PDB file of C-alpha atoms in Angstrom:
ATOM      1  CA  UNK A 969      -2.399   2.939   1.127  1.00 96.00           C
ATOM      2  CA  UNK A 970       1.305   2.065   1.235  1.00 93.00           C
ATOM      3  CA  UNK A 971       3.656   4.846   0.234  1.00 93.00           C
ATOM      4  CA  UNK A 972       0.757   7.240  -0.404  1.00 97.00           C
ATOM      5  CA  UNK A 973      -1.331   7.516   2.776  1.00 98.00           C
ATOM      6  CA  UNK A 974       0.623   5.348   5.192  1.00 97.00           C
ATOM      7  CA  UNK A 975       4.375   5.693   5.802  1.00 95.00           C
ATOM      8  CA  UNK A 976       5.032   2.000   5.415  1.00 89.00           C
ATOM      9  CA  UNK A 977       8.759   2.696   5.643  1.00 86.00           C
ATOM     10  CA  UNK A 978       8.403   3.177   9.399  1.00 91.00           C
ATOM     11  CA  UNK A 979       7.271  -0.396  10.021  1.00 93.00           C
ATOM     12  CA  UNK A 980       8.586  -2.138   6.921  1.00 87.00           C
ATOM     13  CA  UNK A 981      12.161  -2.818   7.988  1.00 86.00           C
ATOM     14  CA  UNK A 982      11.071  -3.625  11.529  1.00 93.00           C
ATOM     15  CA  UNK A 983       8.495  -6.198  10.387  1.00 94.00           C
ATOM     16  CA  UNK A 984      10.656  -7.655   7.634  1.00 93.00           C
ATOM     17  CA  UNK A 985      13.505  -8.134  10.095  1.00 94.00           C
ATOM     18  CA  UNK A 986      11.064  -9.865  12.443  1.00 94.00           C
ATOM     19  CA  UNK A 987      10.062 -12.264   9.655  1.00 95.00           C
ATOM     20  CA  UNK A 988      13.611 -13.086   8.560  1.00 96.00           C
ATOM     21  CA  UNK A 989      14.813 -13.350  12.188  1.00 96.00           C
ATOM     22  CA  UNK A 990      12.101 -15.982  12.557  1.00 95.00           C
ATOM     23  CA  UNK A 991      13.402 -17.784   9.445  1.00 95.00           C
ATOM     24  CA  UNK A 992      16.952 -17.585  10.790  1.00 96.00           C
ATOM     25  CA  UNK A 993      15.832 -19.057  14.102  1.00 96.00           C
ATOM     26  CA  UNK A 994      14.394 -22.007  12.170  1.00 94.00           C
ATOM     27  CA  UNK A 995      17.599 -22.459  10.191  1.00 95.00           C
ATOM     28  CA  UNK A 996      15.870 -21.519   6.950  1.00 95.00           C
ATOM     29  CA  UNK A 997      17.758 -18.285   6.217  1.00 96.00           C
ATOM     30  CA  UNK A 998      21.450 -17.469   6.728  1.00 94.00           C
ATOM     31  CA  UNK A 999      21.848 -14.089   5.011  1.00 94.00           C
ATOM     32  CA  UNK A1000      20.943 -10.478   5.800  1.00 94.00           C
ATOM     33  CA  UNK A1001      17.328  -9.339   5.585  1.00 94.00           C
ATOM     34  CA  UNK A1002      16.718  -8.356   1.905  1.00 94.00           C
ATOM     35  CA  UNK A1003      15.267  -4.954   2.757  1.00 90.00           C
ATOM     36  CA  UNK A1004      16.697  -3.159  -0.311  1.00 89.00           C
ATOM     37  CA  UNK A1005      15.300  -5.825  -2.610  1.00 91.00           C
ATOM     38  CA  UNK A1006      11.888  -5.376  -1.011  1.00 88.00           C
ATOM     39  CA  UNK A1007      12.044  -1.614  -1.486  1.00 82.00           C
ATOM     40  CA  UNK A1008      12.648  -2.152  -5.197  1.00 83.00           C
ATOM     41  CA  UNK A1009       9.458  -4.205  -5.602  1.00 83.00           C
ATOM     42  CA  UNK A1010       7.309  -2.316  -3.104  1.00 76.00           C
ATOM     43  CA  UNK A1011       3.735  -2.137  -4.356  1.00 69.00           C
ATOM     44  CA  UNK A1012       3.458  -5.591  -5.938  1.00 77.00           C
ATOM     45  CA  UNK A1013       1.085  -8.189  -4.428  1.00 77.00           C
ATOM     46  CA  UNK A1014       2.583 -10.123  -1.511  1.00 79.00           C
ATOM     47  CA  UNK A1015       2.743 -13.496  -3.313  1.00 82.00           C
ATOM     48  CA  UNK A1016       5.128 -11.872  -5.804  1.00 88.00           C
ATOM     49  CA  UNK A1017       7.111 -10.372  -2.939  1.00 91.00           C
ATOM     50  CA  UNK A1018       7.905 -13.753  -1.418  1.00 94.00           C
ATOM     51  CA  UNK A1019       8.615 -15.360  -4.791  1.00 95.00           C
ATOM     52  CA  UNK A1020      11.222 -12.630  -5.311  1.00 95.00           C
ATOM     53  CA  UNK A1021      12.715 -12.594  -1.814  1.00 96.00           C
ATOM     54  CA  UNK A1022      12.617 -16.366  -1.268  1.00 96.00           C
ATOM     55  CA  UNK A1023      13.063 -17.917  -4.730  1.00 94.00           C
ATOM     56  CA  UNK A1024      14.588 -21.148  -3.392  1.00 94.00           C
ATOM     57  CA  UNK A1025      11.938 -21.779  -0.749  1.00 95.00           C
ATOM     58  CA  UNK A1026       8.773 -23.797  -1.149  1.00 94.00           C
ATOM     59  CA  UNK A1027       5.331 -22.308  -1.615  1.00 94.00           C
ATOM     60  CA  UNK A1028       4.413 -23.524   1.896  1.00 94.00           C
ATOM     61  CA  UNK A1029       7.441 -21.804   3.471  1.00 95.00           C
ATOM     62  CA  UNK A1030       6.591 -18.574   1.672  1.00 95.00           C
ATOM     63  CA  UNK A1031       3.001 -18.800   2.915  1.00 94.00           C
ATOM     64  CA  UNK A1032       4.151 -19.333   6.507  1.00 94.00           C
ATOM     65  CA  UNK A1033       6.575 -16.397   6.241  1.00 95.00           C
ATOM     66  CA  UNK A1034       3.858 -14.205   4.717  1.00 91.00           C
ATOM     67  CA  UNK A1035       1.505 -15.006   7.599  1.00 93.00           C
ATOM     68  CA  UNK A1036       4.188 -14.241  10.184  1.00 95.00           C
ATOM     69  CA  UNK A1037       5.126 -10.997   8.399  1.00 93.00           C
ATOM     70  CA  UNK A1038       1.471  -9.928   8.348  1.00 92.00           C
ATOM     71  CA  UNK A1039       1.161 -10.614  12.076  1.00 95.00           C
ATOM     72  CA  UNK A1040       4.199  -8.447  12.780  1.00 95.00           C
ATOM     73  CA  UNK A1041       2.948  -5.637  10.511  1.00 94.00           C
ATOM     74  CA  UNK A1042      -0.435  -5.538  12.237  1.00 95.00           C
ATOM     75  CA  UNK A1043       1.134  -5.658  15.702  1.00 96.00           C
ATOM     76  CA  UNK A1044       3.553  -2.836  14.850  1.00 95.00           C
ATOM     77  CA  UNK A1045       0.666  -0.724  13.499  1.00 96.00           C
ATOM     78  CA  UNK A1046      -1.356  -1.299  16.664  1.00 96.00           C
ATOM     79  CA  UNK A1047       1.694  -0.369  18.724  1.00 95.00           C
ATOM     80  CA  UNK A1048       1.833   3.007  16.960  1.00 95.00           C
ATOM     81  CA  UNK A1049       5.112   2.336  15.154  1.00 94.00           C
ATOM     82  CA  UNK A1050       3.798   3.663  11.806  1.00 95.00           C
ATOM     83  CA  UNK A1051       2.404   7.010  10.741  1.00 97.00           C
ATOM     84  CA  UNK A1052       0.310   8.670   8.045  1.00 98.00           C
ATOM     85  CA  UNK A1053       1.998  10.972   5.566  1.00 98.00           C
ATOM     86  CA  UNK A1054       1.777  14.705   6.327  1.00 97.00           C
ATOM     87  CA  UNK A1055      -1.540  16.400   5.543  1.00 98.00           C
ATOM     88  CA  UNK A1056      -3.587  13.226   4.984  1.00 98.00           C
ATOM     89  CA  UNK A1057      -6.328  14.324   7.366  1.00 98.00           C
ATOM     90  CA  UNK A1058      -6.371  17.934   6.089  1.00 98.00           C
ATOM     91  CA  UNK A1059      -6.666  16.770   2.467  1.00 98.00           C
ATOM     92  CA  UNK A1060      -9.350  14.226   3.365  1.00 98.00           C
ATOM     93  CA  UNK A1061     -11.318  16.942   5.188  1.00 98.00           C
ATOM     94  CA  UNK A1062     -11.017  19.181   2.139  1.00 98.00           C
ATOM     95  CA  UNK A1063     -12.124  16.475  -0.309  1.00 97.00           C
ATOM     96  CA  UNK A1064     -15.126  15.549   1.811  1.00 96.00           C
ATOM     97  CA  UNK A1065     -16.131  19.204   2.085  1.00 97.00           C
ATOM     98  CA  UNK A1066     -16.045  19.352  -1.719  1.00 96.00           C
ATOM     99  CA  UNK A1067     -18.288  16.234  -1.884  1.00 96.00           C
ATOM    100  CA  UNK A1068     -15.638  13.926  -3.309  1.00 97.00           C
ATOM    101  CA  UNK A1069     -15.890  10.258  -2.388  1.00 97.00           C
ATOM    102  CA  UNK A1070     -12.663   8.608  -1.269  1.00 98.00           C
ATOM    103  CA  UNK A1071     -11.782   4.938  -1.797  1.00 98.00           C
ATOM    104  CA  UNK A1072      -8.632   3.023  -0.950  1.00 98.00           C
ATOM    105  CA  UNK A1073      -7.424   0.463  -3.501  1.00 98.00           C
ATOM    106  CA  UNK A1074      -4.427  -1.455  -2.206  1.00 96.00           C
ATOM    107  CA  UNK A1075      -2.230  -4.460  -2.897  1.00 90.00           C
ATOM    108  CA  UNK A1076      -2.188  -4.914   0.887  1.00 89.00           C
ATOM    109  CA  UNK A1077      -4.094  -7.703   2.575  1.00 89.00           C
ATOM    110  CA  UNK A1078      -7.442  -7.118   4.288  1.00 94.00           C
ATOM    111  CA  UNK A1079      -6.243  -7.592   7.871  1.00 94.00           C
ATOM    112  CA  UNK A1080      -3.312  -5.242   7.342  1.00 94.00           C
ATOM    113  CA  UNK A1081      -5.481  -2.545   5.746  1.00 97.00           C
ATOM    114  CA  UNK A1082      -8.095  -2.867   8.475  1.00 97.00           C
ATOM    115  CA  UNK A1083      -5.428  -2.349  11.138  1.00 97.00           C
ATOM    116  CA  UNK A1084      -4.382   0.959   9.537  1.00 98.00           C
ATOM    117  CA  UNK A1085      -7.950   2.139   8.896  1.00 98.00           C
ATOM    118  CA  UNK A1086      -8.972   1.317  12.469  1.00 98.00           C
ATOM    119  CA  UNK A1087      -5.894   2.797  14.161  1.00 98.00           C
ATOM    120  CA  UNK A1088      -6.116   6.132  12.316  1.00 98.00           C
ATOM    121  CA  UNK A1089      -9.907   6.302  12.033  1.00 98.00           C
ATOM    122  CA  UNK A1090      -9.807   6.578   8.242  1.00 98.00           C
ATOM    123  CA  UNK A1091     -13.411   5.373   7.955  1.00 97.00           C
ATOM    124  CA  UNK A1092     -14.368   8.910   8.973  1.00 97.00           C
ATOM    125  CA  UNK A1093     -13.434   9.973   5.422  1.00 98.00           C
ATOM    126  CA  UNK A1094     -13.071   6.816   3.328  1.00 98.00           C
ATOM    127  CA  UNK A1095     -16.217   5.334   1.798  1.00 98.00           C
ATOM    128  CA  UNK A1096     -14.719   1.866   1.366  1.00 98.00           C
ATOM    129  CA  UNK A1097     -11.335   0.144   1.422  1.00 98.00           C
ATOM    130  CA  UNK A1098     -10.560  -2.500  -1.208  1.00 98.00           C
ATOM    131  CA  UNK A1099      -7.834  -5.152  -1.018  1.00 96.00           C
ATOM    132  CA  UNK A1100      -6.218  -6.970  -3.930  1.00 93.00           C
ATOM    133  CA  UNK A1101      -7.455 -10.134  -2.189  1.00 92.00           C
ATOM    134  CA  UNK A1102     -10.943  -9.310  -3.451  1.00 94.00           C
ATOM    135  CA  UNK A1103     -10.114 -10.069  -7.085  1.00 94.00           C
ATOM    136  CA  UNK A1104      -8.641 -13.163  -8.711  1.00 92.00           C
ATOM    137  CA  UNK A1105      -6.280 -11.418 -11.113  1.00 92.00           C
ATOM    138  CA  UNK A1106      -4.220  -9.573  -8.457  1.00 89.00           C
ATOM    139  CA  UNK A1107      -4.183  -6.618 -10.874  1.00 94.00           C
ATOM    140  CA  UNK A1108      -4.614  -3.121  -9.430  1.00 96.00           C
ATOM    141  CA  UNK A1109      -6.332  -1.954 -12.636  1.00 97.00           C
ATOM    142  CA  UNK A1110      -8.972  -4.648 -12.183  1.00 98.00           C
ATOM    143  CA  UNK A1111      -9.380  -3.681  -8.529  1.00 98.00           C
ATOM    144  CA  UNK A1112      -9.998  -0.035  -9.474  1.00 98.00           C
ATOM    145  CA  UNK A1113     -12.417  -1.239 -12.151  1.00 98.00           C
ATOM    146  CA  UNK A1114     -14.325  -3.101  -9.450  1.00 97.00           C
ATOM    147  CA  UNK A1115     -14.637   0.101  -7.414  1.00 98.00           C
ATOM    148  CA  UNK A1116     -15.825   2.040 -10.470  1.00 98.00           C
ATOM    149  CA  UNK A1117     -18.500  -0.558 -11.226  1.00 98.00           C
ATOM    150  CA  UNK A1118     -19.690  -0.940  -7.645  1.00 98.00           C
ATOM    151  CA  UNK A1119     -20.004   2.787  -6.973  1.00 97.00           C
ATOM    152  CA  UNK A1120     -20.959   3.873 -10.510  1.00 97.00           C
ATOM    153  CA  UNK A1121     -18.038   6.286 -10.811  1.00 97.00           C
ATOM    154  CA  UNK A1122     -18.026   8.383 -13.987  1.00 96.00           C
ATOM    155  CA  UNK A1123     -15.067  10.642 -13.291  1.00 96.00           C
ATOM    156  CA  UNK A1124     -12.163  10.563 -10.872  1.00 97.00           C
ATOM    157  CA  UNK A1125      -8.476  10.034 -10.226  1.00 98.00           C
ATOM    158  CA  UNK A1126      -6.115   7.428  -8.846  1.00 98.00           C
ATOM    159  CA  UNK A1127      -3.527   8.873  -6.476  1.00 98.00           C
ATOM    160  CA  UNK A1128      -0.532   6.622  -5.869  1.00 98.00           C
ATOM    161  CA  UNK A1129       3.217   6.254  -5.855  1.00 96.00           C
ATOM    162  CA  UNK A1130       3.896   3.275  -8.135  1.00 94.00           C
ATOM    163  CA  UNK A1131       3.390   2.239 -11.738  1.00 95.00           C
ATOM    164  CA  UNK A1132       0.550  -0.108 -10.804  1.00 94.00           C
ATOM    165  CA  UNK A1133      -1.420   2.928  -9.583  1.00 97.00           C
ATOM    166  CA  UNK A1134      -0.693   4.935 -12.716  1.00 98.00           C
ATOM    167  CA  UNK A1135      -1.668   2.023 -14.961  1.00 98.00           C
ATOM    168  CA  UNK A1136      -4.836   1.474 -12.924  1.00 98.00           C
ATOM    169  CA  UNK A1137      -5.841   5.070 -13.662  1.00 98.00           C
ATOM    170  CA  UNK A1138      -5.013   4.904 -17.376  1.00 98.00           C
ATOM    171  CA  UNK A1139      -6.744   1.572 -18.001  1.00 98.00           C
ATOM    172  CA  UNK A1140      -9.914   2.842 -16.346  1.00 98.00           C
ATOM    173  CA  UNK A1141      -9.964   6.281 -17.971  1.00 98.00           C
ATOM    174  CA  UNK A1142      -9.126   8.179 -14.780  1.00 98.00           C
ATOM    175  CA  UNK A1143      -6.559  10.881 -14.042  1.00 98.00           C
ATOM    176  CA  UNK A1144      -3.230   9.456 -12.812  1.00 98.00           C
ATOM    177  CA  UNK A1145      -1.707  11.438  -9.935  1.00 98.00           C
ATOM    178  CA  UNK A1146       1.794  10.250  -9.078  1.00 98.00           C
ATOM    179  CA  UNK A1147       3.139  10.778  -5.553  1.00 98.00           C
ATOM    180  CA  UNK A1148       6.853  11.481  -5.418  1.00 98.00           C
ATOM    181  CA  UNK A1149       7.223   9.878  -2.004  1.00 95.00           C
ATOM    182  CA  UNK A1150       9.500   7.254  -0.428  1.00 90.00           C
ATOM    183  CA  UNK A1151       9.029   4.327  -2.810  1.00 87.00           C
ATOM    184  CA  UNK A1152       8.425   6.284  -6.014  1.00 92.00           C
ATOM    185  CA  UNK A1153      10.532   5.792  -9.143  1.00 93.00           C
ATOM    186  CA  UNK A1154      11.193   8.654 -11.569  1.00 95.00           C
ATOM    187  CA  UNK A1155      10.689   6.493 -14.660  1.00 96.00           C
ATOM    188  CA  UNK A1156       7.287   5.401 -13.336  1.00 96.00           C
ATOM    189  CA  UNK A1157       6.138   8.868 -12.262  1.00 97.00           C
ATOM    190  CA  UNK A1158       6.949  10.182 -15.746  1.00 98.00           C
ATOM    191  CA  UNK A1159       3.882   8.285 -16.968  1.00 98.00           C
ATOM    192  CA  UNK A1160       1.479  10.087 -14.591  1.00 98.00           C
ATOM    193  CA  UNK A1161      -0.724  13.012 -15.646  1.00 98.00           C
ATOM    194  CA  UNK A1162       0.198  14.988 -12.532  1.00 98.00           C
ATOM    195  CA  UNK A1163       3.069  14.547 -10.062  1.00 98.00           C
ATOM    196  CA  UNK A1164       2.926  15.875  -6.505  1.00 98.00           C
ATOM    197  CA  UNK A1165       5.540  16.048  -3.737  1.00 98.00           C
ATOM    198  CA  UNK A1166       3.020  16.456  -0.897  1.00 98.00           C
ATOM    199  CA  UNK A1167      -0.625  15.449  -0.596  1.00 98.00           C
ATOM    200  CA  UNK A1168      -1.547  19.037   0.227  1.00 98.00           C
ATOM    201  CA  UNK A1169      -0.970  19.836  -3.468  1.00 98.00           C
ATOM    202  CA  UNK A1170      -4.135  17.889  -4.298  1.00 97.00           C
ATOM    203  CA  UNK A1171      -6.172  20.858  -3.080  1.00 97.00           C
ATOM    204  CA  UNK A1172      -5.150  22.973  -6.070  1.00 95.00           C
ATOM    205  CA  UNK A1173      -6.232  20.265  -8.530  1.00 94.00           C
ATOM    206  CA  UNK A1174      -9.645  19.539  -6.995  1.00 90.00           C
TER     207      UNK A1174
END
């Protein structure tokens, strides 16, 4: 979802600032919002995000901040502050016409993913959306494996922008399509089978 279908960048800084403004108002943060640090780790599960951004804070304080951040993300989505990447709907139409099934596998939380799916009507194309919350290991490869088992998938691809997506494809014997979008890293994309600069390029591979 993030950095592949949804332009998280458009609500990321806004929501992260909201969360750290809240911490500052409580006297629990006295520095700038660590937006660049978050960009570097974009794509990891949220518990790891807060461990990285708030290493000196307690587990409880991280949980409270995570909840507040999620509230702000969902509210900003519902207010239309975000956007899909170009050509998402055209590519989804094309894939459905070709009888491909589409699944979303994300490190995002259920409520956050539901807000995006509902706001943009993605259920029109997407068979099912899976959150990392649904598995104990918090490993994207295991999440993709769950989708494969549930829907009896024999052949397919994982399309994503980060190493966790590429590894999820490789571990499960699928094609790894790397998206050279906002949060992508060249050293990670080099491990993909295919690299695209725009989702519209998927049409020539399917």
